[in-house]
Amino acid sequence: MKILILGAGKMGSFFCDLLSFDHTVAIYDRDPERLRFTYNVLRFSSLDEVDGFVPDMVLNAATVKYTVAAFRQVLPHVPATATLSDIASVKRGLPEFYAEAGHPYVSTHPMFGPTFASLSNLAEENAIVISEGDAGGIEFFLRLYAGLGLHVEQYTFREHDRTIAYSLSVPFASSLVFGSAMKPQPAPGTTFKRHMAIARGLMSEDDYLLSEILFNPDSVGQLDNILEALSGLRDIVAARDADAMRSFLARVRRNLD
């Protein structure tokens, strides 16, 4: 298969490495400097170069802010039969785009972003494949992710958004609250340092990505759950209620099992 990858960031480069030994791969990025360390692939920094490639699939690894824009830019340069594919963590606007584009499409979400995951060891990571879309494209990514040892779930676009509101909005919000209330510690403990590392890793992400994940309509309900739990904990601490604290801690342990 001939695959064109859009964007030479960490995930674009990862998919280049992953796919280039079994497929003919080209990667496009407007910044030639970002293409310097890609190998075993064709490197394009101009859409004129894309014209002669004629891909079977276009895998969009551009940042979330530019996912749809990147597709629109490249569409005039690829055949109408090319399958469009995205790996975006935020799917807002993509179902509507795919409906109007008229191409076969497949949408997935690798749940192993480069900030925290080891891209060389993904055995305990997960991926979502959207069940709406082209059957051949869905099968392609199911096989690809299975080959990496990933646990894969198939969701509709709507189910994906609900899942992400829980799995990303909750830890994102918790880390943001930690960071916003944090004071520098001259001798931080191990737990504090671990929380600090997570918060710093989160803040290395693009502001637009963080905002869009939290702006998910389902995030508000998850934030309400956090506020309710925090309010309950505050009341327990203020009252120094040992029995309530034991019950609270037991519930947390059950949730973590």
PDB file of C-alpha atoms in Angstrom:
ATOM      1  CA  MET A   1       0.000   0.000   0.000  1.00  0.00           C
ATOM      2  CA  LYS A   2       1.135   3.557  -0.679  1.00  0.00           C
ATOM      3  CA  ILE A   3       0.624   5.707   2.413  1.00  0.00           C
ATOM      4  CA  LEU A   4       1.053   9.468   2.713  1.00  0.00           C
ATOM      5  CA  ILE A   5       1.586  10.742   6.269  1.00  0.00           C
ATOM      6  CA  LEU A   6       0.769  14.375   7.032  1.00  0.00           C
ATOM      7  CA  GLY A   7       2.963  15.928   9.727  1.00  0.00           C
ATOM      8  CA  ALA A   8       6.445  14.956  10.841  1.00  0.00           C
ATOM      9  CA  GLY A   9       5.939  15.385  14.581  1.00  0.00           C
ATOM     10  CA  LYS A  10       6.441  12.610  17.108  1.00  0.00           C
ATOM     11  CA  MET A  11       3.397  10.585  16.081  1.00  0.00           C
ATOM     12  CA  GLY A  12       3.941  11.171  12.362  1.00  0.00           C
ATOM     13  CA  SER A  13       7.531   9.972  12.705  1.00  0.00           C
ATOM     14  CA  PHE A  14       6.381   7.006  14.784  1.00  0.00           C
ATOM     15  CA  PHE A  15       3.956   5.884  12.086  1.00  0.00           C
ATOM     16  CA  CYS A  16       6.678   6.387   9.462  1.00  0.00           C
ATOM     17  CA  ASP A  17       8.914   3.967  11.321  1.00  0.00           C
ATOM     18  CA  LEU A  18       6.047   1.566  11.922  1.00  0.00           C
ATOM     19  CA  LEU A  19       4.722   1.419   8.365  1.00  0.00           C
ATOM     20  CA  SER A  20       7.712   2.020   6.115  1.00  0.00           C
ATOM     21  CA  PHE A  21       9.066  -1.540   6.070  1.00  0.00           C
ATOM     22  CA  ASP A  22       5.802  -3.069   4.873  1.00  0.00           C
ATOM     23  CA  HIS A  23       4.444  -0.231   2.734  1.00  0.00           C
ATOM     24  CA  THR A  24       5.622   2.536   0.434  1.00  0.00           C
ATOM     25  CA  VAL A  25       5.472   5.588   2.671  1.00  0.00           C
ATOM     26  CA  ALA A  26       5.851   9.295   2.015  1.00  0.00           C
ATOM     27  CA  ILE A  27       5.690  12.004   4.667  1.00  0.00           C
ATOM     28  CA  TYR A  28       4.699  15.599   4.034  1.00  0.00           C
ATOM     29  CA  ASP A  29       5.562  18.554   6.231  1.00  0.00           C
ATOM     30  CA  ARG A  30       5.891  22.178   5.174  1.00  0.00           C
ATOM     31  CA  ASP A  31       8.972  22.534   7.393  1.00  0.00           C
ATOM     32  CA  PRO A  32      11.878  20.622   5.776  1.00  0.00           C
ATOM     33  CA  GLU A  33      13.770  20.683   9.092  1.00  0.00           C
ATOM     34  CA  ARG A  34      11.158  18.358  10.614  1.00  0.00           C
ATOM     35  CA  LEU A  35      11.876  15.794   7.895  1.00  0.00           C
ATOM     36  CA  ARG A  36      15.602  15.534   8.564  1.00  0.00           C
ATOM     37  CA  PHE A  37      15.486  12.466  10.800  1.00  0.00           C
ATOM     38  CA  THR A  38      12.878  10.426   8.937  1.00  0.00           C
ATOM     39  CA  TYR A  39      14.274   7.483   6.988  1.00  0.00           C
ATOM     40  CA  ASN A  40      13.202   4.754   4.594  1.00  0.00           C
ATOM     41  CA  VAL A  41      10.449   7.090   3.312  1.00  0.00           C
ATOM     42  CA  LEU A  42       9.921   9.713   0.652  1.00  0.00           C
ATOM     43  CA  ARG A  43      10.093  13.212   2.131  1.00  0.00           C
ATOM     44  CA  PHE A  44       7.883  15.969   0.725  1.00  0.00           C
ATOM     45  CA  SER A  45       7.834  19.612   1.777  1.00  0.00           C
ATOM     46  CA  SER A  46       5.742  20.771  -1.195  1.00  0.00           C
ATOM     47  CA  LEU A  47       2.286  19.686  -2.284  1.00  0.00           C
ATOM     48  CA  ASP A  48       3.585  19.582  -5.854  1.00  0.00           C
ATOM     49  CA  GLU A  49       5.610  16.552  -4.795  1.00  0.00           C
ATOM     50  CA  VAL A  50       2.477  14.884  -3.443  1.00  0.00           C
ATOM     51  CA  ASP A  51       0.850  15.042  -6.871  1.00  0.00           C
ATOM     52  CA  GLY A  52       3.055  12.291  -8.281  1.00  0.00           C
ATOM     53  CA  PHE A  53       2.785   9.938  -5.312  1.00  0.00           C
ATOM     54  CA  VAL A  54      -0.884   8.850  -5.715  1.00  0.00           C
ATOM     55  CA  PRO A  55      -1.420   7.366  -2.229  1.00  0.00           C
ATOM     56  CA  ASP A  56      -3.903   4.661  -1.317  1.00  0.00           C
ATOM     57  CA  MET A  57      -4.203   6.108   2.183  1.00  0.00           C
ATOM     58  CA  VAL A  58      -3.587   9.537   3.733  1.00  0.00           C
ATOM     59  CA  LEU A  59      -2.746   9.255   7.438  1.00  0.00           C
ATOM     60  CA  ASN A  60      -3.181  12.642   9.083  1.00  0.00           C
ATOM     61  CA  ALA A  61      -0.793  13.111  12.018  1.00  0.00           C
ATOM     62  CA  ALA A  62      -1.032  16.898  12.119  1.00  0.00           C
ATOM     63  CA  THR A  63      -1.780  18.464  15.503  1.00  0.00           C
ATOM     64  CA  VAL A  64      -5.428  18.545  16.529  1.00  0.00           C
ATOM     65  CA  LYS A  65      -5.771  22.233  15.737  1.00  0.00           C
ATOM     66  CA  TYR A  66      -4.868  21.619  12.090  1.00  0.00           C
ATOM     67  CA  THR A  67      -6.274  18.143  11.405  1.00  0.00           C
ATOM     68  CA  VAL A  68      -9.174  19.208   9.191  1.00  0.00           C
ATOM     69  CA  ALA A  69      -7.172  22.047   7.619  1.00  0.00           C
ATOM     70  CA  ALA A  70      -4.388  19.606   6.678  1.00  0.00           C
ATOM     71  CA  PHE A  71      -6.918  17.309   5.030  1.00  0.00           C
ATOM     72  CA  ARG A  72      -8.461  20.165   3.067  1.00  0.00           C
ATOM     73  CA  GLN A  73      -5.042  21.293   1.891  1.00  0.00           C
ATOM     74  CA  VAL A  74      -4.024  17.906   0.548  1.00  0.00           C
ATOM     75  CA  LEU A  75      -7.338  16.690  -0.916  1.00  0.00           C
ATOM     76  CA  PRO A  76      -6.797  18.291  -4.361  1.00  0.00           C
ATOM     77  CA  HIS A  77      -3.505  16.378  -4.617  1.00  0.00           C
ATOM     78  CA  VAL A  78      -4.723  12.832  -3.886  1.00  0.00           C
ATOM     79  CA  PRO A  79      -7.076  10.514  -5.812  1.00  0.00           C
ATOM     80  CA  ALA A  80     -10.752  10.313  -4.869  1.00  0.00           C
ATOM     81  CA  THR A  81     -10.242   6.650  -3.979  1.00  0.00           C
ATOM     82  CA  ALA A  82      -7.643   7.402  -1.294  1.00  0.00           C
ATOM     83  CA  THR A  83      -8.733   6.416   2.210  1.00  0.00           C
ATOM     84  CA  LEU A  84      -8.516   9.314   4.652  1.00  0.00           C
ATOM     85  CA  SER A  85      -7.313   8.434   8.131  1.00  0.00           C
ATOM     86  CA  ASP A  86      -6.799  10.438  11.309  1.00  0.00           C
ATOM     87  CA  ILE A  87      -5.317   9.619  14.710  1.00  0.00           C
ATOM     88  CA  ALA A  88      -6.713  12.695  16.462  1.00  0.00           C
ATOM     89  CA  SER A  89      -7.499  12.550  20.169  1.00  0.00           C
ATOM     90  CA  VAL A  90     -10.303  15.078  19.619  1.00  0.00           C
ATOM     91  CA  LYS A  91     -12.794  14.047  16.931  1.00  0.00           C
ATOM     92  CA  ARG A  92     -14.912  17.202  16.931  1.00  0.00           C
ATOM     93  CA  GLY A  93     -15.678  18.247  13.358  1.00  0.00           C
ATOM     94  CA  LEU A  94     -14.239  15.109  11.788  1.00  0.00           C
ATOM     95  CA  PRO A  95     -17.513  13.187  11.219  1.00  0.00           C
ATOM     96  CA  GLU A  96     -18.898  16.214   9.380  1.00  0.00           C
ATOM     97  CA  PHE A  97     -15.704  16.606   7.366  1.00  0.00           C
ATOM     98  CA  TYR A  98     -15.665  12.954   6.328  1.00  0.00           C
ATOM     99  CA  ALA A  99     -19.322  13.139   5.314  1.00  0.00           C
ATOM    100  CA  GLU A 100     -18.647  16.009   2.924  1.00  0.00           C
ATOM    101  CA  ALA A 101     -15.241  14.823   1.666  1.00  0.00           C
ATOM    102  CA  GLY A 102     -16.671  11.791  -0.141  1.00  0.00           C
ATOM    103  CA  HIS A 103     -13.574   9.644   0.460  1.00  0.00           C
ATOM    104  CA  PRO A 104     -13.496   6.324   2.269  1.00  0.00           C
ATOM    105  CA  TYR A 105     -12.210   7.013   5.778  1.00  0.00           C
ATOM    106  CA  VAL A 106     -11.047   5.395   8.984  1.00  0.00           C
ATOM    107  CA  SER A 107     -10.570   7.174  12.290  1.00  0.00           C
ATOM    108  CA  THR A 108      -8.517   5.835  15.194  1.00  0.00           C
ATOM    109  CA  HIS A 109      -7.074   7.121  18.442  1.00  0.00           C
ATOM    110  CA  PRO A 110      -3.801   5.638  19.688  1.00  0.00           C
ATOM    111  CA  MET A 111      -4.054   6.119  23.443  1.00  0.00           C
ATOM    112  CA  PHE A 112      -0.283   6.174  23.838  1.00  0.00           C
ATOM    113  CA  GLY A 113       0.709   9.761  23.200  1.00  0.00           C
ATOM    114  CA  PRO A 114       4.439  10.435  23.151  1.00  0.00           C
ATOM    115  CA  THR A 115       4.427  12.540  26.330  1.00  0.00           C
ATOM    116  CA  PHE A 116       4.191   9.612  28.757  1.00  0.00           C
ATOM    117  CA  ALA A 117       4.279   6.377  26.752  1.00  0.00           C
ATOM    118  CA  SER A 118       7.380   4.537  25.617  1.00  0.00           C
ATOM    119  CA  LEU A 119       6.816   4.186  21.888  1.00  0.00           C
ATOM    120  CA  SER A 120       9.259   1.271  21.826  1.00  0.00           C
ATOM    121  CA  ASN A 121       7.211  -0.736  24.364  1.00  0.00           C
ATOM    122  CA  LEU A 122       3.457  -0.487  23.903  1.00  0.00           C
ATOM    123  CA  ALA A 123       2.375  -3.833  25.327  1.00  0.00           C
ATOM    124  CA  GLU A 124       0.273  -2.243  28.083  1.00  0.00           C
ATOM    125  CA  GLU A 125      -1.174   0.584  25.984  1.00  0.00           C
ATOM    126  CA  ASN A 126      -4.553   0.943  24.305  1.00  0.00           C
ATOM    127  CA  ALA A 127      -6.082   2.181  21.069  1.00  0.00           C
ATOM    128  CA  ILE A 128      -9.558   3.065  19.870  1.00  0.00           C
ATOM    129  CA  VAL A 129     -10.769   2.317  16.355  1.00  0.00           C
ATOM    130  CA  ILE A 130     -13.929   4.143  15.327  1.00  0.00           C
ATOM    131  CA  SER A 131     -16.494   1.595  14.136  1.00  0.00           C
ATOM    132  CA  GLU A 132     -17.945   4.036  11.617  1.00  0.00           C
ATOM    133  CA  GLY A 133     -16.060   4.207   8.337  1.00  0.00           C
ATOM    134  CA  ASP A 134     -14.525   2.032   5.666  1.00  0.00           C
ATOM    135  CA  ALA A 135     -14.409  -1.675   6.559  1.00  0.00           C
ATOM    136  CA  GLY A 136     -11.065  -2.184   4.826  1.00  0.00           C
ATOM    137  CA  GLY A 137      -9.509   0.757   6.656  1.00  0.00           C
ATOM    138  CA  ILE A 138     -10.856  -0.450   9.982  1.00  0.00           C
ATOM    139  CA  GLU A 139      -9.404  -3.916   9.393  1.00  0.00           C
ATOM    140  CA  PHE A 140      -6.043  -2.377   8.438  1.00  0.00           C
ATOM    141  CA  PHE A 141      -5.728  -0.569  11.766  1.00  0.00           C
ATOM    142  CA  LEU A 142      -7.087  -3.454  13.807  1.00  0.00           C
ATOM    143  CA  ARG A 143      -4.288  -5.637  12.393  1.00  0.00           C
ATOM    144  CA  LEU A 144      -1.702  -2.877  12.799  1.00  0.00           C
ATOM    145  CA  TYR A 145      -2.529  -2.211  16.436  1.00  0.00           C
ATOM    146  CA  ALA A 146      -2.856  -5.901  17.259  1.00  0.00           C
ATOM    147  CA  GLY A 147       0.651  -6.374  15.882  1.00  0.00           C
ATOM    148  CA  LEU A 148       1.898  -3.864  18.470  1.00  0.00           C
ATOM    149  CA  GLY A 149       0.260  -5.820  21.283  1.00  0.00           C
ATOM    150  CA  LEU A 150      -2.225  -3.035  21.990  1.00  0.00           C
ATOM    151  CA  HIS A 151      -5.591  -3.584  23.591  1.00  0.00           C
ATOM    152  CA  VAL A 152      -8.091  -2.248  21.038  1.00  0.00           C
ATOM    153  CA  GLU A 153     -11.685  -1.114  21.530  1.00  0.00           C
ATOM    154  CA  GLN A 154     -14.112  -0.190  18.761  1.00  0.00           C
ATOM    155  CA  TYR A 155     -16.378   2.791  19.475  1.00  0.00           C
ATOM    156  CA  THR A 156     -18.619   5.092  17.505  1.00  0.00           C
ATOM    157  CA  PHE A 157     -17.562   8.731  17.315  1.00  0.00           C
ATOM    158  CA  ARG A 158     -20.042   9.520  20.103  1.00  0.00           C
ATOM    159  CA  GLU A 159     -18.847   6.686  22.320  1.00  0.00           C
ATOM    160  CA  HIS A 160     -15.265   7.811  21.730  1.00  0.00           C
ATOM    161  CA  ASP A 161     -16.019  11.331  22.946  1.00  0.00           C
ATOM    162  CA  ARG A 162     -17.721  10.047  26.097  1.00  0.00           C
ATOM    163  CA  THR A 163     -14.772   7.756  26.832  1.00  0.00           C
ATOM    164  CA  ILE A 164     -12.217  10.518  26.311  1.00  0.00           C
ATOM    165  CA  ALA A 165     -14.140  12.849  28.611  1.00  0.00           C
ATOM    166  CA  TYR A 166     -13.524  10.306  31.366  1.00  0.00           C
ATOM    167  CA  SER A 167     -10.085   8.938  30.518  1.00  0.00           C
ATOM    168  CA  LEU A 168      -8.448  12.274  29.630  1.00  0.00           C
ATOM    169  CA  SER A 169     -10.547  15.070  31.137  1.00  0.00           C
ATOM    170  CA  VAL A 170     -10.368  13.660  34.667  1.00  0.00           C
ATOM    171  CA  PRO A 171      -6.551  13.266  34.870  1.00  0.00           C
ATOM    172  CA  PHE A 172      -5.995  16.472  32.894  1.00  0.00           C
ATOM    173  CA  ALA A 173      -8.210  18.469  35.253  1.00  0.00           C
ATOM    174  CA  SER A 174      -6.639  16.862  38.336  1.00  0.00           C
ATOM    175  CA  SER A 175      -3.119  17.682  37.125  1.00  0.00           C
ATOM    176  CA  LEU A 176      -4.094  21.238  36.202  1.00  0.00           C
ATOM    177  CA  VAL A 177      -5.573  21.813  39.651  1.00  0.00           C
ATOM    178  CA  PHE A 178      -2.437  20.369  41.258  1.00  0.00           C
ATOM    179  CA  GLY A 179      -0.227  22.644  39.168  1.00  0.00           C
ATOM    180  CA  SER A 180      -2.319  25.743  39.752  1.00  0.00           C
ATOM    181  CA  ALA A 181      -2.355  25.268  43.544  1.00  0.00           C
ATOM    182  CA  MET A 182       1.255  24.098  43.840  1.00  0.00           C
ATOM    183  CA  LYS A 183       3.941  26.001  45.717  1.00  0.00           C
ATOM    184  CA  PRO A 184       7.658  25.295  45.138  1.00  0.00           C
ATOM    185  CA  GLN A 185       9.041  22.820  47.666  1.00  0.00           C
ATOM    186  CA  PRO A 186      12.687  23.006  48.766  1.00  0.00           C
ATOM    187  CA  ALA A 187      12.679  19.325  49.735  1.00  0.00           C
ATOM    188  CA  PRO A 188       9.804  17.625  47.865  1.00  0.00           C
ATOM    189  CA  GLY A 189       8.846  14.065  48.703  1.00  0.00           C
ATOM    190  CA  THR A 190       8.615  11.212  46.215  1.00  0.00           C
ATOM    191  CA  THR A 191       4.850  11.495  45.749  1.00  0.00           C
ATOM    192  CA  PHE A 192       5.071  15.253  45.169  1.00  0.00           C
ATOM    193  CA  LYS A 193       7.846  14.780  42.602  1.00  0.00           C
ATOM    194  CA  ARG A 194       5.826  12.165  40.730  1.00  0.00           C
ATOM    195  CA  HIS A 195       2.826  14.467  40.578  1.00  0.00           C
ATOM    196  CA  MET A 196       5.121  17.263  39.459  1.00  0.00           C
ATOM    197  CA  ALA A 197       6.519  15.125  36.625  1.00  0.00           C
ATOM    198  CA  ILE A 198       3.019  14.284  35.409  1.00  0.00           C
ATOM    199  CA  ALA A 199       1.931  17.928  35.552  1.00  0.00           C
ATOM    200  CA  ARG A 200       5.036  19.093  33.690  1.00  0.00           C
ATOM    201  CA  GLY A 201       4.525  16.431  31.039  1.00  0.00           C
ATOM    202  CA  LEU A 202       0.927  17.535  30.609  1.00  0.00           C
ATOM    203  CA  MET A 203       1.929  21.183  30.279  1.00  0.00           C
ATOM    204  CA  SER A 204       4.332  20.284  27.480  1.00  0.00           C
ATOM    205  CA  GLU A 205       1.269  19.549  25.354  1.00  0.00           C
ATOM    206  CA  ASP A 206      -0.195  22.081  22.977  1.00  0.00           C
ATOM    207  CA  ASP A 207      -2.605  24.581  24.628  1.00  0.00           C
ATOM    208  CA  TYR A 208      -5.186  23.966  21.909  1.00  0.00           C
ATOM    209  CA  LEU A 209      -5.150  20.200  22.526  1.00  0.00           C
ATOM    210  CA  LEU A 210      -5.577  20.650  26.282  1.00  0.00           C
ATOM    211  CA  SER A 211      -8.422  23.101  25.755  1.00  0.00           C
ATOM    212  CA  GLU A 212     -10.243  20.970  23.190  1.00  0.00           C
ATOM    213  CA  ILE A 213     -10.091  17.866  25.367  1.00  0.00           C
ATOM    214  CA  LEU A 214     -11.515  19.790  28.309  1.00  0.00           C
ATOM    215  CA  PHE A 215     -14.091  21.517  26.102  1.00  0.00           C
ATOM    216  CA  ASN A 216     -15.571  18.107  25.272  1.00  0.00           C
ATOM    217  CA  PRO A 217     -19.292  18.492  26.171  1.00  0.00           C
ATOM    218  CA  ASP A 218     -19.056  15.424  28.399  1.00  0.00           C
ATOM    219  CA  SER A 219     -16.197  16.905  30.447  1.00  0.00           C
ATOM    220  CA  VAL A 220     -18.465  19.079  32.588  1.00  0.00           C
ATOM    221  CA  GLY A 221     -20.121  16.025  34.127  1.00  0.00           C
ATOM    222  CA  GLN A 222     -16.728  14.539  34.934  1.00  0.00           C
ATOM    223  CA  LEU A 223     -15.584  17.804  36.519  1.00  0.00           C
ATOM    224  CA  ASP A 224     -18.767  17.782  38.624  1.00  0.00           C
ATOM    225  CA  ASN A 225     -17.783  14.313  39.864  1.00  0.00           C
ATOM    226  CA  ILE A 226     -14.349  15.617  40.849  1.00  0.00           C
ATOM    227  CA  LEU A 227     -15.861  18.577  42.682  1.00  0.00           C
ATOM    228  CA  GLU A 228     -18.286  16.327  44.537  1.00  0.00           C
ATOM    229  CA  ALA A 229     -15.511  13.958  45.621  1.00  0.00           C
ATOM    230  CA  LEU A 230     -13.243  16.844  46.651  1.00  0.00           C
ATOM    231  CA  SER A 231     -16.017  18.528  48.603  1.00  0.00           C
ATOM    232  CA  GLY A 232     -16.757  15.290  50.422  1.00  0.00           C
ATOM    233  CA  LEU A 233     -13.085  14.799  51.265  1.00  0.00           C
ATOM    234  CA  ARG A 234     -12.827  18.383  52.512  1.00  0.00           C
ATOM    235  CA  ASP A 235     -15.765  17.825  54.872  1.00  0.00           C
ATOM    236  CA  ILE A 236     -14.205  14.622  56.188  1.00  0.00           C
ATOM    237  CA  VAL A 237     -10.850  16.348  56.822  1.00  0.00           C
ATOM    238  CA  ALA A 238     -12.458  19.411  58.430  1.00  0.00           C
ATOM    239  CA  ALA A 239     -14.463  17.193  60.795  1.00  0.00           C
ATOM    240  CA  ARG A 240     -11.517  14.864  61.442  1.00  0.00           C
ATOM    241  CA  ASP A 241     -14.006  12.025  60.934  1.00  0.00           C
ATOM    242  CA  ALA A 242     -11.897   8.852  61.111  1.00  0.00           C
ATOM    243  CA  ASP A 243     -14.774   6.489  60.255  1.00  0.00           C
ATOM    244  CA  ALA A 244     -15.736   8.524  57.173  1.00  0.00           C
ATOM    245  CA  MET A 245     -12.090   8.676  56.128  1.00  0.00           C
ATOM    246  CA  ARG A 246     -11.767   4.881  56.352  1.00  0.00           C
ATOM    247  CA  SER A 247     -14.870   4.521  54.197  1.00  0.00           C
ATOM    248  CA  PHE A 248     -13.543   7.063  51.704  1.00  0.00           C
ATOM    249  CA  LEU A 249     -10.157   5.330  51.441  1.00  0.00           C
ATOM    250  CA  ALA A 250     -11.811   1.924  51.081  1.00  0.00           C
ATOM    251  CA  ARG A 251     -13.886   3.262  48.182  1.00  0.00           C
ATOM    252  CA  VAL A 252     -10.763   4.640  46.510  1.00  0.00           C
ATOM    253  CA  ARG A 253      -9.006   1.286  46.863  1.00  0.00           C
ATOM    254  CA  ARG A 254     -11.984  -0.513  45.322  1.00  0.00           C
ATOM    255  CA  ASN A 255     -11.953   1.906  42.392  1.00  0.00           C
ATOM    256  CA  LEU A 256      -8.257   1.248  41.835  1.00  0.00           C
ATOM    257  CA  ASP A 257      -8.501  -2.550  41.924  1.00  0.00           C
TER     258      ASP A 257
END
